[in-house]
Amino acid sequence: MTTVTGRVAFRDLETGVWVLEADDGKTYLLAGGDRKIKKNGARIEAQGDVDEDGVSFAMVGPRFVVKTYKFT
Amino acid sequence: MRKTLLLSAVATAAALTAVGCAKEAARDEAKLSPRPSYTTADLPDDLAFHVPNAIVVDFKDGTTKAEFDEWEKAWGVDLELADDEEGVDSAITVGSVDGDEDALLARIRQDPNVEAAEPLMRFTASFVPNDPLYERQWNLAQINMPKAWESTHGKGVVVAVLDTGIAYEDYDDFRQVPDLKGVKFTEGYDFVNQDRHANDDHGHGTHVAGTIAQATNNGEGVAGVAFEATLMPVKVLDHFGGGTTAQIADAIRWAADHGAKVINMSLGGGGRSAVMEKAVEYARNKGVVVVCAAGNGGRGIVEFPAAYPGSVAVAAVGPTGKKAPYSSWGKELDIAAPGGDKSQGEAAGILQNTIDPQDVSQSVYASYQGTSMATPHVAGVAALLWAAGAKNPDQVEKALFLGSRPAEGSTGWNDQYGNGLLDAEGALKALKKIRSMDASELLPSEVQAAQADADAEASAQASDVQLYAYSATDWKAFGLSAVLLAFVLLTLGRKERPGYLNIFVKPGFLVPLLLSTVGVFFVQYLASPSDFTTSVTLPLPDWLNKIIFGRGALANPLIYSAAIPVAVSLFAIKLKGIRHAVGGLAIGFAAILAYSAWAHAPALAWLPFTFLAIPWLLGNALVCLFIARAMLKKETA
């Protein structure tokens, strides 16, 4: 379980991709959480797992599977 | 001139012999050199362009039939006036030839009465498809498609699209999208749901496939690059667009083994995977061109699989030919192609027909941007190159790179664009040069064929793989069952124990154990894959769930529980003979349930179970172990 703080962003790439732009400069493909996490520009603090092995069409960075989160 | 007008009037309908044009061209040429000398080598390889064994000879105006009838005897060819109407005036003749055209033409050109002599060509107007939205496809104009389409449409070349599937057939509740109607498909495979129906339940794969081979010149929607190619739908990404390296590696080998000449992978991510890297190498050695997206991170990292040595890595540019901001770059980059840049507006995306990602039952014409969109342009041109006579993937790749245009004034390779911007027409021209310089092509065809066979055999042996029509059997659950068995046996006293090894080799015990953990795994060595055989090679709960509830259904918690072993064990109270078999089944179930829990595999149906899934699986695994212990226990008198 890792904690990541950053900004939720929608990127108009491919068929549409939701990412978490972490404060340390990394970009994660968002996964998990619930639908309310999808707020473009919102800052969150999220706990979850980084999945380095997954493959997808998004190709923006590793997946971050959100278990819990809160808006900050 | 009348002849030329007539030609252009019908040129859009069909390829025509441009005798009139040839004459004018010959006159222009004549000013520069008295003996224009085209040879067959100047023509594209495509038969649509060059009429085999036919020549056109233009005599000096006013030459009569009687005159050239006399001369033609010396050349050993029968020439006829090309057109009775224009008749004797132009004295343009055509004739058919046996043997060496170029040698004969050279001899004819020696004659002072001949203005021009050259191979007969068909003439087509620059190919402009009638698809109503074609005008919005700036991307096809950018890569010079109208010129490239004059010589080939990629007929019959199999392009595998490893993606979320393709909306290619009416099956179950899937519908083919209208602008794929009439496109040729070969049998594909769904590595997510383990069956033959690789339909798209997302929208990404259909868009990508559209760029390669959208139905073109059909009066509907948009056009595709190699619209007479054959698409092979291979589903490796699920309905959210995610997949695993293992599945994709299987799919690469599967496509290579089933006739693909090009593999398109608009996907990436994960670390370097030896399994996937070997699969790419295997496909490449089998003569497949593997084309992959560089990535959308906008950073100096080319994603895998694009970064593997055997793969062509594709970056994306917008309508101006400048690299799109999202496109990743790096030392593994090979080429750039149009992927759209919607920061310049919606029209600057790539437009294709797909299903609506928010409502997959609806067909839409969607404008997307991404290196995923750039990749299929390259895959499509690779298909054109195969159709135009490329002999191996090396030639295809060289033609792509040498034929590309310099980007942003630079020449040669750089880490933003690779070798340059994709150019279909340039690639086709480059292929001709490459083939003429390829010494191995000068060998007799039997020798070439024998070499190709030897190469294929060597690469098959080197890569030590079998056919991957089935997904590889996962033996981990079986291994776990052996551990659990040892554990159960250890809890029994020495007198109650049926022995360690002799229980394991009893068919009555081992068969149900194998069935529940690895299914009827050996079917894959005996039968060619079908819905049924690929189902039964899965662990028992998986294939029961699939047969009862259908493909893609969520796992039913009753099947993934101790219910079946418990039910069967009730019979064993009376029937002592089946106790070992029930024991095998129970151990197997315990193993597969525990393994599912460990792998976080389950998405159990019925909502209350989502958070209970892992406790549910582990609890039931324990019940199964308890049953197994009771079944294996020897009765002590």
XYZ file of C-alpha atoms in Angstrom:
709
model
C 0.000 0.000 0.000
C 1.400 3.371 -1.071
C 0.173 6.877 -0.414
C 0.222 9.317 -3.323
C -0.845 12.952 -3.311
C -1.494 14.796 -6.494
C -3.956 16.065 -8.991
C -6.652 14.109 -10.795
C -6.760 14.951 -14.512
C -8.675 13.868 -17.574
C -6.528 13.611 -20.668
C -8.154 13.534 -24.054
C -5.888 10.760 -25.268
C -7.051 7.665 -27.109
C -10.633 7.021 -25.959
C -10.124 9.212 -22.873
C -7.761 8.581 -19.962
C -7.967 9.535 -16.254
C -4.598 10.069 -14.630
C -3.184 10.995 -11.247
C -0.427 13.580 -11.615
C 1.547 12.955 -8.441
C 3.389 15.744 -6.655
C 6.694 13.912 -7.188
C 6.290 14.364 -10.940
C 5.130 10.838 -11.762
C 1.975 10.206 -13.759
C -0.227 7.222 -12.951
C -3.114 5.723 -14.874
C -6.013 5.884 -12.402
C -7.844 2.689 -11.507
C -10.079 1.605 -8.648
C -11.673 4.142 -6.326
C -15.234 5.098 -7.166
C -16.805 7.239 -9.869
C -16.641 10.381 -7.740
C -12.858 10.402 -7.969
C -13.206 11.475 -11.592
C -13.033 15.246 -10.967
C -10.765 16.984 -13.424
C -8.276 19.146 -11.537
C -9.168 17.932 -8.027
C -6.329 17.356 -5.583
C -6.415 14.071 -3.717
C -4.499 12.035 -1.228
C -4.925 8.384 -2.108
C -3.838 5.048 -0.713
C -3.473 2.163 -3.068
C -1.176 -0.146 -4.989
C 1.080 0.680 -7.914
C 0.782 -1.928 -10.644
C 3.957 -1.799 -12.722
C 3.112 -4.865 -14.811
C -0.212 -4.001 -16.390
C -0.409 -3.273 -20.098
C -3.001 -0.935 -21.608
C -3.747 1.296 -24.554
C -3.362 4.391 -22.346
C 0.442 4.196 -22.118
C 0.732 7.170 -19.761
C 2.510 5.405 -16.902
C 1.935 2.627 -14.354
C -1.547 1.956 -13.004
C -2.388 3.224 -9.536
C -5.198 1.148 -8.063
C -6.919 3.382 -5.517
C -8.196 1.699 -2.362
C -9.137 4.809 -0.388
C -8.813 8.486 -1.121
C -9.820 11.920 0.108
C -9.983 15.287 -1.586
C -7.506 17.780 -0.166
C -6.444 14.921 -77.359
C -9.968 13.561 -77.708
C -8.587 10.249 -76.614
C -7.116 11.781 -73.461
C -10.411 13.418 -72.549
C -12.223 10.160 -73.047
C -9.704 8.505 -70.779
C -10.074 10.930 -67.935
C -13.829 10.609 -68.162
C -13.746 6.918 -67.363
C -10.526 6.811 -65.403
C -12.238 6.874 -62.027
C -14.283 3.807 -62.887
C -11.498 1.521 -63.990
C -7.875 1.283 -64.971
C -7.413 2.103 -68.599
C -4.676 1.811 -71.142
C -3.376 5.282 -71.709
C -2.141 5.017 -75.211
C -2.888 8.654 -75.919
C -1.076 9.811 -72.839
C 1.838 7.617 -73.715
C 2.138 9.352 -77.020
C 2.189 12.819 -75.500
C 4.660 11.741 -72.910
C 6.809 10.236 -75.608
C 6.798 13.502 -77.567
C 7.901 15.485 -74.526
C 10.610 12.978 -73.864
C 11.680 13.039 -77.487
C 12.752 16.669 -77.138
C 15.247 15.675 -74.490
C 16.453 12.416 -75.887
C 15.664 10.840 -79.226
C 15.190 7.388 -77.685
C 13.239 7.365 -74.434
C 14.054 4.110 -72.740
C 11.706 2.886 -70.074
C 12.243 -0.675 -68.977
C 10.059 -3.008 -66.951
C 12.198 -2.187 -63.913
C 10.817 1.361 -63.940
C 7.326 0.075 -63.225
C 5.733 -0.820 -59.930
C 5.541 -4.536 -59.287
C 1.817 -4.466 -58.926
C 0.121 -6.120 -61.863
C -2.625 -3.531 -61.719
C -0.073 -1.122 -63.089
C 1.996 -3.055 -65.577
C 0.285 -5.191 -68.195
C 2.522 -8.260 -68.458
C 3.941 -9.295 -71.815
C 2.537 -6.285 -73.640
C 4.296 -3.364 -75.290
C 3.312 -0.142 -76.971
C 5.241 1.127 -79.997
C 4.701 4.592 -81.428
C 5.872 4.971 -85.041
C 6.434 8.257 -86.786
C 3.115 9.851 -87.659
C 1.814 8.707 -91.013
C 3.419 5.286 -90.855
C 1.050 2.827 -92.544
C 0.009 -0.607 -91.412
C 1.672 -2.150 -94.422
C 4.978 -0.531 -93.411
C 5.078 -1.661 -89.817
C 3.737 -5.085 -90.751
C 6.912 -5.420 -92.760
C 9.239 -4.262 -89.914
C 7.570 -6.259 -87.172
C 8.578 -9.554 -88.797
C 12.214 -8.842 -87.952
C 11.260 -8.224 -84.314
C 9.081 -11.338 -84.051
C 6.052 -9.528 -82.655
C 2.592 -8.845 -84.022
C 1.678 -5.145 -83.702
C -1.814 -3.775 -84.216
C -3.022 -0.207 -84.301
C -4.158 0.711 -80.833
C -7.136 2.622 -82.045
C -8.904 2.449 -85.395
C -10.504 5.844 -84.965
C -7.323 7.816 -84.709
C -5.940 5.303 -87.093
C -2.963 5.779 -89.254
C -2.350 9.341 -88.145
C -0.807 8.625 -84.775
C 0.563 5.205 -85.684
C 0.494 3.973 -82.125
C 0.518 0.203 -81.964
C 0.304 -2.429 -79.272
C 1.477 -6.009 -79.341
C 1.984 -8.999 -77.102
C 5.424 -10.412 -76.425
C 6.842 -13.760 -75.352
C 10.179 -13.677 -73.586
C 12.371 -10.726 -72.713
C 10.387 -7.514 -73.071
C 13.265 -5.175 -72.330
C 15.579 -6.749 -74.892
C 12.904 -6.591 -77.555
C 12.056 -2.967 -76.752
C 15.734 -2.061 -76.977
C 15.906 -3.567 -80.447
C 12.722 -1.835 -81.599
C 14.026 1.522 -80.390
C 17.000 1.154 -82.742
C 14.642 1.595 -85.690
C 14.643 5.188 -86.942
C 10.924 4.966 -87.725
C 10.079 4.450 -84.069
C 9.294 7.451 -81.902
C 8.902 5.473 -78.685
C 8.629 1.912 -77.479
C 7.828 0.957 -73.913
C 6.034 -1.587 -71.734
C 2.251 -1.200 -71.758
C 0.930 0.458 -68.614
C -2.462 0.861 -67.154
C -3.345 4.365 -66.207
C -5.374 5.295 -63.186
C -6.275 8.706 -61.956
C -4.935 9.485 -58.492
C -7.186 7.329 -56.338
C -9.700 9.466 -54.472
C -12.147 7.342 -52.517
C -15.810 8.357 -52.471
C -16.237 7.987 -48.702
C -18.115 11.143 -47.604
C -15.874 11.885 -44.587
C -12.653 11.210 -46.500
C -12.016 14.950 -46.852
C -11.569 15.186 -43.108
C -8.835 12.541 -43.090
C -5.850 14.882 -43.301
C -3.788 12.002 -41.979
C -4.198 9.941 -45.167
C -3.193 12.855 -47.375
C -0.201 13.488 -45.096
C 1.196 10.012 -45.704
C 0.577 10.250 -49.463
C -2.126 7.591 -49.648
C -3.827 8.701 -52.909
C -0.608 8.067 -54.846
C 0.149 4.822 -53.033
C -3.364 3.523 -53.733
C -2.641 3.775 -57.443
C -0.461 0.714 -57.214
C -1.774 -1.394 -54.314
C -4.504 -1.727 -51.697
C -2.817 -4.416 -49.614
C -4.944 -7.224 -50.986
C -4.969 -10.411 -48.922
C -2.212 -9.458 -46.450
C -3.230 -10.567 -42.942
C -2.871 -7.853 -40.293
C -3.470 -8.947 -36.696
C -4.855 -6.240 -34.413
C -3.967 -7.052 -30.792
C -6.280 -4.751 -28.881
C -9.707 -4.604 -27.205
C -11.149 -6.598 -30.133
C -12.890 -5.413 -33.310
C -16.618 -4.803 -33.897
C -16.349 -7.170 -36.856
C -19.320 -9.536 -36.645
C -22.911 -9.818 -35.493
C -22.584 -12.222 -32.598
C -24.465 -12.398 -29.335
C -25.244 -8.727 -28.620
C -22.240 -7.492 -30.618
C -22.845 -5.714 -33.927
C -20.456 -5.036 -36.785
C -19.917 -1.299 -37.285
C -21.225 -0.154 -40.691
C -17.899 1.023 -42.105
C -16.301 -2.405 -41.641
C -18.948 -4.011 -43.836
C -17.298 -5.825 -46.713
C -13.851 -5.794 -45.099
C -12.171 -9.219 -45.056
C -11.572 -10.889 -41.696
C -9.790 -14.066 -40.815
C -10.449 -16.076 -37.690
C -9.126 -14.415 -34.578
C -9.070 -15.218 -30.897
C -10.240 -13.629 -27.669
C -7.488 -14.146 -25.085
C -9.510 -12.358 -22.401
C -12.631 -14.518 -22.556
C -10.904 -17.542 -24.086
C -13.000 -18.043 -27.180
C -13.014 -17.306 -30.875
C -15.170 -14.213 -30.808
C -12.747 -11.325 -30.470
C -15.453 -8.664 -30.467
C -14.766 -5.199 -29.128
C -16.426 -4.307 -25.817
C -14.566 -1.038 -25.467
C -14.103 0.983 -28.683
C -10.323 1.329 -28.916
C -9.550 -1.709 -31.072
C -12.245 -1.000 -33.661
C -10.879 2.516 -34.176
C -7.350 1.177 -34.634
C -8.564 -1.528 -37.054
C -10.427 1.164 -39.003
C -7.224 3.063 -39.709
C -5.724 -0.110 -41.154
C -8.613 -1.339 -43.267
C -11.807 0.694 -42.967
C -14.160 -0.141 -45.838
C -13.058 2.355 -48.502
C -14.643 3.693 -51.667
C -17.945 2.308 -50.396
C -19.798 5.622 -50.150
C -19.888 5.305 -46.350
C -17.943 7.040 -43.603
C -14.166 7.151 -43.847
C -11.258 5.396 -45.562
C -8.465 3.106 -44.317
C -4.843 2.668 -45.383
C -4.792 -0.941 -46.667
C -8.485 -1.500 -47.239
C -8.117 -4.772 -49.127
C -5.981 -6.336 -46.403
C -7.446 -9.076 -44.201
C -7.919 -8.184 -40.539
C -7.314 -10.712 -37.760
C -9.124 -9.619 -34.569
C -7.180 -10.640 -31.454
C -8.558 -9.464 -28.127
C -5.896 -9.013 -25.434
C -7.269 -5.976 -23.590
C -10.415 -6.216 -21.477
C -13.453 -3.932 -21.473
C -11.474 -1.343 -19.501
C -8.563 -1.596 -21.907
C -6.188 -3.461 -19.572
C -4.252 -6.652 -20.187
C -1.267 -8.694 -19.036
C 2.120 -9.324 -20.605
C 1.570 -13.097 -20.427
C -1.655 -12.971 -22.409
C -0.216 -10.591 -24.965
C 2.860 -12.800 -25.403
C 0.546 -15.754 -26.064
C -1.421 -13.681 -28.547
C 1.696 -12.572 -30.455
C 2.760 -16.183 -30.944
C -0.776 -17.205 -31.840
C -1.060 -14.526 -34.515
C 2.362 -15.430 -35.934
C 1.343 -19.095 -36.088
C -1.962 -18.318 -37.782
C -0.780 -16.425 -40.825
C -0.395 -12.813 -39.734
C 2.162 -10.845 -41.802
C 1.800 -7.713 -39.674
C 0.962 -7.406 -35.962
C -0.387 -4.071 -34.733
C -0.026 -3.381 -31.006
C -1.459 -0.019 -30.021
C -0.697 -0.774 -26.392
C 2.107 -0.658 -23.898
C 3.202 -0.514 -20.302
C 4.679 -2.790 -17.713
C 8.361 -3.407 -17.331
C 10.625 -5.305 -19.658
C 9.188 -8.811 -19.930
C 11.406 -11.606 -21.185
C 8.289 -13.566 -22.118
C 6.958 -10.791 -24.318
C 10.334 -9.938 -25.761
C 10.800 -13.567 -26.844
C 7.327 -13.615 -28.351
C 8.128 -10.521 -30.440
C 11.386 -12.134 -31.532
C 9.531 -15.341 -32.410
C 7.040 -13.452 -34.580
C 9.794 -11.448 -36.274
C 11.758 -14.644 -37.044
C 8.599 -16.131 -38.494
C 8.436 -13.270 -40.980
C 5.991 -10.979 -39.207
C 6.387 -7.199 -39.043
C 5.572 -6.125 -35.466
C 4.432 -2.497 -35.118
C 3.912 -0.893 -31.685
C 2.983 2.462 -30.158
C 5.807 4.432 -28.521
C 3.551 5.643 -25.672
C 1.534 8.670 -24.583
C 3.546 9.769 -21.565
C 5.118 12.666 -23.465
C 8.427 11.628 -21.933
C 11.745 10.231 -23.022
C 10.751 6.616 -22.472
C 9.582 4.352 -25.272
C 7.106 1.877 -23.768
C 7.342 -1.892 -24.102
C 6.616 -3.715 -26.418
C 7.609 -0.876 -28.786
C 11.082 -0.762 -27.218
C 11.924 -4.432 -27.947
C 14.471 -4.903 -30.743
C 12.092 -6.817 -33.039
C 9.415 -4.176 -33.016
C 8.839 -0.986 -35.029
C 8.254 1.844 -32.507
C 5.895 4.561 -33.734
C 5.666 8.181 -32.502
C 2.727 10.479 -33.281
C 2.579 13.756 -35.201
C -0.244 16.245 -35.751
C -1.517 17.749 -39.031
C 1.519 20.020 -39.395
C 3.888 17.084 -39.168
C 5.203 18.253 -35.812
C 5.495 15.729 -32.973
C 2.339 15.677 -30.821
C 2.972 16.863 -27.234
C 1.805 13.565 -25.691
C 4.000 11.383 -27.904
C 6.872 9.676 -26.067
C 10.334 9.582 -27.606
C 13.638 7.813 -27.129
C 16.489 5.840 -28.584
C 14.279 2.917 -29.647
C 12.038 5.081 -31.827
C 11.772 3.998 -35.475
C 9.277 6.193 -37.304
C 6.595 8.868 -36.826
C 3.063 8.758 -38.228
C -0.105 10.826 -37.897
C -1.651 10.240 -34.467
C -3.486 13.535 -34.145
C -2.959 16.641 -32.029
C -6.281 17.779 -30.609
C -4.658 20.766 -28.925
C -5.216 22.221 -32.409
C -8.905 21.349 -32.353
C -11.135 18.304 -32.679
C -10.535 18.104 -36.442
C -6.841 17.494 -35.796
C -7.612 14.027 -34.387
C -7.779 10.773 -36.333
C -11.299 10.018 -37.528
C -12.498 6.400 -37.821
C -15.651 4.388 -37.314
C -15.864 2.611 -33.965
C -18.238 1.812 -31.148
C -19.003 4.472 -28.554
C -16.868 3.719 -25.467
C -19.736 5.006 -23.312
C -22.372 2.894 -25.093
C -20.771 0.036 -26.977
C -23.989 -0.777 -28.843
C -23.701 2.501 -30.793
C -21.578 3.061 -33.895
C -19.796 6.438 -33.968
C -17.258 8.278 -36.080
C -14.803 9.302 -33.398
C -11.807 11.612 -33.550
C -9.080 10.302 -31.230
C -5.452 11.207 -30.687
C -2.651 9.002 -29.416
C 0.332 6.946 -30.480
C -2.257 4.141 -30.739
C -3.700 6.034 -33.698
C -0.277 6.539 -35.319
C 0.687 2.853 -35.105
C -1.983 1.443 -37.480
C -0.909 3.875 -40.226
C 2.488 2.168 -40.197
C 0.917 -1.313 -39.961
C -1.298 -0.479 -42.945
C 1.625 0.711 -45.060
C 3.534 -2.450 -44.038
C 0.606 -4.440 -45.471
C 0.851 -2.438 -48.716
C 4.564 -3.267 -48.886
C 3.911 -6.988 -48.474
C 1.272 -6.791 -51.212
C 3.742 -4.934 -53.446
C 6.151 -7.863 -53.272
C 8.325 -7.437 -50.169
C 10.058 -10.741 -49.475
C 10.791 -10.452 -45.755
C 10.235 -8.170 -42.742
C 13.694 -6.630 -43.233
C 12.670 -5.326 -46.638
C 9.376 -3.985 -45.258
C 11.084 -2.141 -42.410
C 13.873 -0.771 -44.599
C 11.299 0.483 -47.106
C 9.312 2.171 -44.321
C 12.398 3.927 -42.975
C 14.158 4.793 -46.250
C 10.882 5.921 -47.800
C 9.985 8.204 -44.888
C 10.151 11.981 -45.202
C 12.513 14.122 -43.123
C 10.773 15.713 -40.157
C 11.263 19.355 -39.158
C 14.052 19.899 -41.637
C 16.185 17.189 -40.088
C 17.574 14.276 -42.021
C 18.496 10.857 -40.744
C 17.477 9.371 -37.436
C 16.600 11.396 -34.356
C 15.005 10.510 -31.027
C 11.807 12.524 -31.635
C 10.743 11.114 -35.008
C 12.935 8.054 -35.549
C 13.818 7.770 -39.239
C 11.234 10.383 -40.246
C 7.574 10.781 -41.176
C 5.725 7.838 -42.691
C 5.185 8.167 -46.444
C 3.267 5.358 -48.170
C 4.255 6.373 -51.681
C 7.877 6.881 -50.640
C 7.948 3.470 -48.963
C 6.620 1.725 -52.080
C 9.281 3.419 -54.179
C 11.984 2.573 -51.653
C 10.901 -1.066 -51.722
C 11.655 -1.273 -55.439
C 15.172 0.025 -54.855
C 15.745 -2.275 -51.903
C 14.580 -5.300 -53.844
C 16.777 -4.522 -56.819
C 19.786 -4.281 -54.485
C 18.951 -7.378 -52.471
C 21.392 -9.954 -53.828
C 19.453 -12.917 -52.436
C 16.565 -12.051 -54.728
C 18.713 -12.762 -57.764
C 18.838 -16.445 -56.832
C 16.459 -18.816 -58.623
C 13.068 -19.006 -56.934
C 13.569 -22.667 -55.838
C 16.741 -21.698 -53.983
C 14.985 -18.749 -52.342
C 12.113 -20.992 -51.270
C 14.490 -23.590 -49.836
C 16.345 -20.874 -47.914
C 13.098 -19.487 -46.514
C 12.073 -22.990 -45.369
C 15.429 -23.549 -43.686
C 15.205 -20.157 -41.961
C 11.689 -20.858 -40.706
C 12.733 -24.270 -39.378
C 15.787 -22.865 -37.653
C 13.833 -20.110 -35.968
C 11.128 -22.555 -34.869
C 13.760 -24.797 -33.276
C 15.637 -21.909 -31.720
C 12.612 -20.519 -29.959
C 11.448 -23.882 -28.509
C 7.747 -23.172 -28.543
C 4.655 -25.152 -29.364
C 1.555 -23.817 -31.010
C -0.285 -21.430 -28.752
C -3.834 -21.989 -29.785
C -4.745 -22.413 -26.132
C -3.696 -20.177 -23.338
C -0.811 -21.799 -21.531
C -1.866 -24.114 -18.719
C -1.233 -22.542 -15.348
C 0.291 -25.255 -13.171
C 0.556 -23.128 -10.043
C -2.812 -24.237 -8.631
C -1.828 -27.845 -9.243
C 1.439 -27.281 -7.426
C -0.459 -25.739 -4.534
C -2.744 -28.777 -4.421
C 0.291 -31.027 -3.899
C 1.364 -28.861 -0.958
C -2.144 -28.944 0.520
C -2.261 -32.725 0.087
C 0.986 -33.093 1.993
C -0.443 -30.860 4.702
C -3.651 -32.927 4.980
C -1.725 -36.167 5.076
C 0.540 -34.820 7.811
C -2.467 -34.129 9.992
C -3.426 -37.792 9.823
C -1.953 -40.357 12.130
C 0.392 -42.934 10.628
C -2.208 -45.661 10.668
C -4.913 -43.496 9.114
C -2.662 -42.268 6.338
C -3.088 -43.830 2.869
C 0.609 -43.229 2.100
C 2.167 -40.172 0.466
C 3.104 -41.252 -3.006
C 0.747 -44.122 -3.636
C -2.295 -41.897 -3.178
C -0.872 -39.410 -5.617
C -0.458 -41.919 -8.432
C -3.910 -43.502 -8.037
C -5.962 -42.465 -11.106
C -9.115 -42.360 -8.951
C -7.489 -39.593 -6.912
C -5.300 -37.879 -9.476
C -7.878 -37.444 -12.262
C -10.384 -35.367 -10.262
C -7.467 -33.433 -8.778
C -6.126 -32.534 -12.234
C -9.627 -31.802 -13.488
C -10.296 -29.257 -10.783
C -6.910 -27.504 -10.989
C -5.793 -27.620 -14.628
C -8.845 -29.023 -16.433
C -8.501 -31.484 -19.282
C -5.174 -29.830 -20.051
C -3.977 -32.414 -22.569
C -6.815 -31.708 -25.011
C -4.681 -28.888 -26.375
C -2.153 -31.426 -27.627
C -4.814 -33.553 -29.326
C -7.513 -31.347 -30.817
C -7.534 -28.072 -32.685
C -9.057 -25.301 -30.603
C -12.802 -24.766 -30.408
C -15.065 -23.084 -27.875
C -15.549 -26.403 -26.124
C -11.962 -27.656 -26.074
C -10.554 -24.330 -24.936
C -13.168 -24.252 -22.144
C -12.394 -27.665 -20.756
C -8.674 -26.915 -20.579
C -9.504 -24.422 -17.841
C -9.756 -25.434 -14.161
C -13.098 -27.118 -13.370
C -14.776 -24.127 -11.642
C -13.734 -21.838 -14.509
C -15.177 -23.971 -17.229
C -18.320 -24.874 -15.276
C -18.923 -21.180 -14.742
C -18.319 -20.474 -18.408
C -20.535 -23.286 -19.680
C -23.391 -22.525 -17.267
C -23.332 -18.735 -17.193
C -21.675 -17.946 -20.507
C -18.557 -16.152 -21.579
C -17.479 -13.095 -19.684
C -19.925 -13.787 -16.827
C -18.755 -12.958 -13.337
C -17.653 -15.898 -11.237
C -20.610 -17.428 -9.418
C -19.826 -17.747 -5.691
C -21.624 -21.100 -5.447
C -19.356 -22.623 -8.078
C -16.333 -21.058 -6.424
C -17.138 -22.650 -3.081
C -17.067 -25.987 -1.294
C -20.611 -26.725 -2.511
C -19.625 -29.197 -5.215
C -17.148 -31.209 -3.091
C -19.678 -31.213 -0.197
C -22.473 -32.458 -2.460
C -20.323 -35.214 -3.911
C -19.009 -36.224 -0.502
C -22.566 -37.004 0.657
C -22.613 -39.903 -1.794
C -19.308 -41.108 -0.430
C -20.879 -41.821 2.963
C -22.451 -44.926 1.459
C -20.122 -45.525 -1.480
C -16.709 -46.087 0.044
C -15.186 -46.764 -3.403
C -15.469 -43.149 -4.527
C -13.873 -41.638 -1.437
C -10.418 -41.199 -2.948
C -11.941 -39.537 -6.011
C -13.903 -37.126 -3.810
C -10.721 -36.495 -1.856
C -8.904 -35.561 -5.075
C -11.711 -33.245 -6.104
C -11.789 -31.576 -2.680
C -8.010 -31.023 -2.587
C -8.171 -29.631 -6.099
C -10.980 -27.272 -5.166
C -9.148 -26.171 -2.044
C -6.121 -25.382 -4.195
C -7.964 -23.481 -6.915
C -9.986 -21.458 -4.386
C -6.915 -20.577 -2.360
C -5.004 -19.754 -5.532
C -7.813 -17.470 -6.764
C -7.785 -15.657 -3.437
C -4.000 -15.308 -3.524
C -4.019 -14.012 -7.114
C -6.801 -11.482 -6.330
C -8.530 -13.066 -9.294
C -12.141 -13.170 -8.196
C -14.776 -10.684 -9.116
C -17.608 -12.687 -7.630
C -21.127 -12.073 -8.811
C -23.761 -10.771 -6.354
C -22.714 -7.508 -4.838
C -22.459 -8.359 -1.122
C -19.609 -10.657 -2.063
C -17.224 -8.034 -3.417
C -15.610 -7.328 -0.082
C -16.231 -10.870 1.151
C -14.627 -12.499 -1.886
C -11.281 -13.355 -0.346
C -12.649 -14.558 3.052
C -15.285 -16.513 1.140
C -12.712 -18.250 -1.035
C -10.349 -19.010 1.841
C -13.188 -20.241 4.117
C -14.444 -22.569 1.437
C -10.935 -23.770 0.731
C -10.695 -24.772 4.404
C -14.009 -26.674 4.175
C -12.653 -28.477 1.126
C -9.506 -29.439 3.037
C -11.657 -30.783 5.860
C -13.653 -32.918 3.413
C -10.452 -34.115 1.767
C -9.081 -35.165 5.138
C -12.222 -37.139 5.926
C -12.192 -38.794 2.528
C -8.536 -39.805 2.571
C -8.548 -41.082 6.140
C -8.175 -44.851 6.299
C -10.800 -46.498 8.467
C -9.085 -48.128 11.348
C -10.925 -51.142 12.585
